[in-house]
XYZ file of C-alpha atoms in Angstrom:
229
model
C -32.613 11.732 -22.055
C -33.804 8.202 -21.420
C -33.235 8.319 -17.690
C -30.843 9.175 -14.948
C -27.333 7.845 -15.261
C -26.902 8.035 -11.485
C -29.097 8.975 -8.517
C -28.862 12.766 -8.206
C -29.756 12.649 -4.518
C -26.804 10.405 -3.739
C -24.383 12.750 -5.502
C -25.864 15.744 -3.667
C -25.334 13.982 -0.338
C -21.670 13.457 -1.205
C -21.214 17.107 -2.141
C -22.973 18.261 1.030
C -20.772 15.965 3.079
C -17.707 17.475 1.414
C -18.848 20.982 2.315
C -19.353 20.002 5.955
C -15.903 18.414 6.047
C -14.268 21.544 4.593
C -16.174 23.792 7.019
C -15.086 21.689 9.999
C -11.447 21.886 8.971
C -11.672 25.632 8.419
C -13.357 26.089 11.797
C -10.306 24.488 13.429
C -7.775 26.213 11.161
C -9.163 29.070 9.003
C -6.041 29.204 6.773
C -5.736 25.438 6.280
C -6.851 25.229 2.652
C -5.086 28.440 1.714
C -1.784 26.977 2.914
C -2.560 23.636 1.333
C -3.118 25.233 -2.075
C 0.363 26.768 -2.089
C 2.398 23.540 -2.002
C 2.582 20.000 -0.715
C 5.395 18.620 1.394
C 4.448 15.117 2.546
C 6.987 12.988 4.392
C 5.357 9.726 3.346
C 4.511 7.818 0.182
C 1.855 5.174 0.740
C 1.572 2.256 -1.690
C -1.542 0.318 -0.799
C -4.477 -1.707 -2.022
C -7.452 -0.078 -3.745
C -9.862 -1.867 -1.383
C -12.731 0.516 -0.598
C -12.718 -0.455 3.090
C -9.333 1.174 3.652
C -8.892 4.941 3.892
C -5.124 5.434 4.273
C -4.746 9.099 5.212
C -7.557 9.457 7.733
C -7.057 5.987 9.250
C -3.569 6.902 10.473
C -4.607 10.355 11.646
C -3.112 12.450 8.858
C -4.563 15.488 7.110
C -4.649 16.265 3.382
C -1.158 17.166 2.216
C 0.665 14.957 4.724
C 0.894 11.768 2.642
C 1.346 11.056 -1.071
C -0.688 7.994 -2.098
C -0.620 5.337 -4.805
C -3.139 2.503 -4.766
C -3.822 -0.484 -6.986
C -5.309 -3.963 -6.778
C -3.321 -5.963 -4.188
C -0.723 -3.214 -3.552
C 1.706 -4.446 -6.216
C 4.914 -2.728 -7.317
C 5.686 -3.939 -10.831
C 8.695 -2.541 -12.638
C 6.664 -2.318 -15.846
C 3.930 -0.206 -14.198
C 4.694 3.327 -15.369
C 1.922 4.764 -13.197
C 3.438 3.395 -9.996
C 6.976 4.318 -11.044
C 5.938 7.864 -11.963
C 4.332 8.297 -8.538
C 7.444 6.941 -6.842
C 9.792 9.153 -8.848
C 7.779 12.300 -8.141
C 7.526 11.428 -4.453
C 11.232 10.641 -4.048
C 12.887 13.129 -6.382
C 10.534 16.111 -6.242
C 8.668 15.867 -2.933
C 11.659 14.313 -1.157
C 9.605 11.937 0.969
C 11.645 10.137 3.598
C 9.422 7.092 4.041
C 7.688 4.699 1.634
C 5.122 2.441 3.265
C 3.905 -0.615 1.371
C 0.686 -1.688 3.049
C -1.283 -4.843 2.369
C -4.185 -6.339 4.240
C -5.444 -9.717 5.332
C -8.362 -11.015 3.292
C -7.189 -9.122 0.199
C -9.458 -10.022 -2.718
C -6.618 -9.772 -5.227
C -4.385 -12.099 -3.226
C -7.288 -14.521 -2.753
C -8.061 -14.532 -6.489
C -4.425 -15.345 -7.254
C -4.295 -17.975 -4.518
C -7.475 -19.647 -5.780
C -6.342 -19.350 -9.415
C -9.710 -17.694 -10.106
C -10.494 -16.221 -13.517
C -11.774 -12.653 -13.763
C -10.337 -11.523 -17.095
C -7.762 -8.789 -17.588
C -6.933 -8.490 -13.895
C -5.628 -12.088 -13.914
C -2.537 -10.857 -15.758
C -1.934 -8.267 -13.048
C -2.329 -10.840 -10.286
C 0.125 -13.208 -11.942
C 2.857 -11.551 -9.880
C 1.195 -12.793 -6.697
C 1.069 -16.305 -8.103
C 4.817 -16.052 -8.717
C 5.229 -15.237 -5.017
C 2.934 -18.124 -4.097
C 4.949 -20.602 -6.161
C 8.227 -19.238 -4.778
C 7.060 -20.015 -1.237
C 4.906 -23.020 -2.046
C 6.645 -25.447 0.284
C 6.367 -23.086 3.264
C 2.705 -22.331 2.538
C 1.871 -26.035 2.314
C 3.142 -26.562 5.860
C 0.482 -24.242 7.293
C -2.564 -25.929 8.845
C -5.449 -24.657 6.721
C -6.648 -22.471 3.878
C -7.091 -19.316 5.972
C -3.609 -19.556 7.454
C -2.080 -20.016 4.003
C -4.039 -17.081 2.588
C -3.031 -14.820 5.479
C 0.601 -15.805 5.055
C 0.448 -15.088 1.324
C -0.884 -11.599 2.121
C 2.166 -11.095 4.365
C 4.571 -12.504 1.778
C 3.091 -10.213 -0.848
C 3.925 -7.171 1.276
C 7.492 -8.398 1.789
C 7.963 -9.001 -1.938
C 6.625 -5.545 -2.790
C 8.983 -3.855 -0.323
C 11.820 -5.664 -2.102
C 10.421 -4.543 -5.463
C 10.366 -0.920 -4.285
C 13.983 -1.219 -3.166
C 15.004 -2.735 -6.489
C 13.804 0.255 -8.525
C 16.401 2.631 -9.945
C 14.399 5.427 -8.289
C 15.132 4.192 -4.787
C 18.641 2.926 -5.489
C 19.639 6.245 -7.094
C 18.266 8.069 -4.034
C 20.359 5.900 -1.722
C 23.421 6.384 -3.945
C 23.200 10.153 -3.610
C 22.805 9.915 0.150
C 19.112 10.773 0.316
C 17.340 9.642 3.480
C 14.743 7.101 2.409
C 13.219 4.324 4.499
C 11.067 1.502 3.149
C 8.502 -0.115 5.436
C 6.087 -3.029 5.196
C 2.753 -2.820 7.003
C -0.309 -5.030 7.050
C -3.883 -4.253 8.073
C -6.689 -6.381 9.428
C -9.953 -4.798 8.330
C -11.982 -6.462 11.080
C -9.837 -4.718 13.704
C -9.036 -1.421 11.978
C -5.417 -1.783 13.110
C -2.178 -1.560 11.118
C 0.829 -3.663 12.084
C 4.445 -2.916 11.263
C 5.975 -6.068 9.783
C 9.425 -5.045 11.086
C 11.077 -5.096 7.674
C 12.284 -1.503 7.465
C 15.041 -1.001 4.867
C 17.155 2.138 4.453
C 20.047 1.130 2.188
C 21.058 -1.254 -0.580
C 23.059 -3.283 1.935
C 19.973 -3.719 4.122
C 17.921 -4.665 1.058
C 20.477 -7.334 0.135
C 20.438 -8.654 3.696
C 16.648 -8.749 3.657
C 16.643 -10.696 0.399
C 19.125 -13.230 1.697
C 17.262 -14.066 4.883
C 13.726 -13.109 3.979
C 12.681 -16.294 4.592
C 13.979 -17.335 7.775
C 10.614 -15.783 8.640
C 8.991 -18.831 7.059
C 9.128 -20.489 10.444
C 7.196 -17.684 12.091
C 3.551 -18.489 12.869
C 1.139 -16.836 10.459
C -0.529 -13.741 11.813
C 2.251 -13.177 14.348
C 3.262 -9.793 12.955
C 3.965 -7.627 16.016
C 1.259 -5.117 16.949
């Protein structure tokens, strides 16, 4: 071999940390992992950004097995993304989750790249969906006082658009049609605070989705960053 592919010591530290974590959980609940291995029954599906600074399950106080998770760059829900749709279908139809949370965050690198029309290669095609959102709300964004305010607002608008995209899937609409309890929520996170905020756009039926679409953007007059805590 011509050399190490990765630092062995770093990998060993990760494995040791994992063992300590497992031991701590077992000390509190000796049968925890035994129960966990038998099945999973989460109530939540989380669709969030892949940003390494966000740890969805632990940051909202949940344990392994309590939340199903899908993450990608800029927390997008594209109807051509078979990975995302497969996760959603399994979560809704097999696991019977009752809540889908779409969570974005301020300062999102993917949203910023789309906003700046930066060029990074393949990922630019993925981020094109955010640019569509930006152009859709261009006049409202231009009214904001500065770059940071416009970027923050685009992060919020991206969450709203993705909640709508979730609701527009046949997976969710079929669930509603058969009377399955399923709520869609939009959250946003500010990394510098470590706090999630509910954007108050919960949807639980096709009628509510239609109403949300029709007035989504009475919220254009709301000051950026004013999402309730």
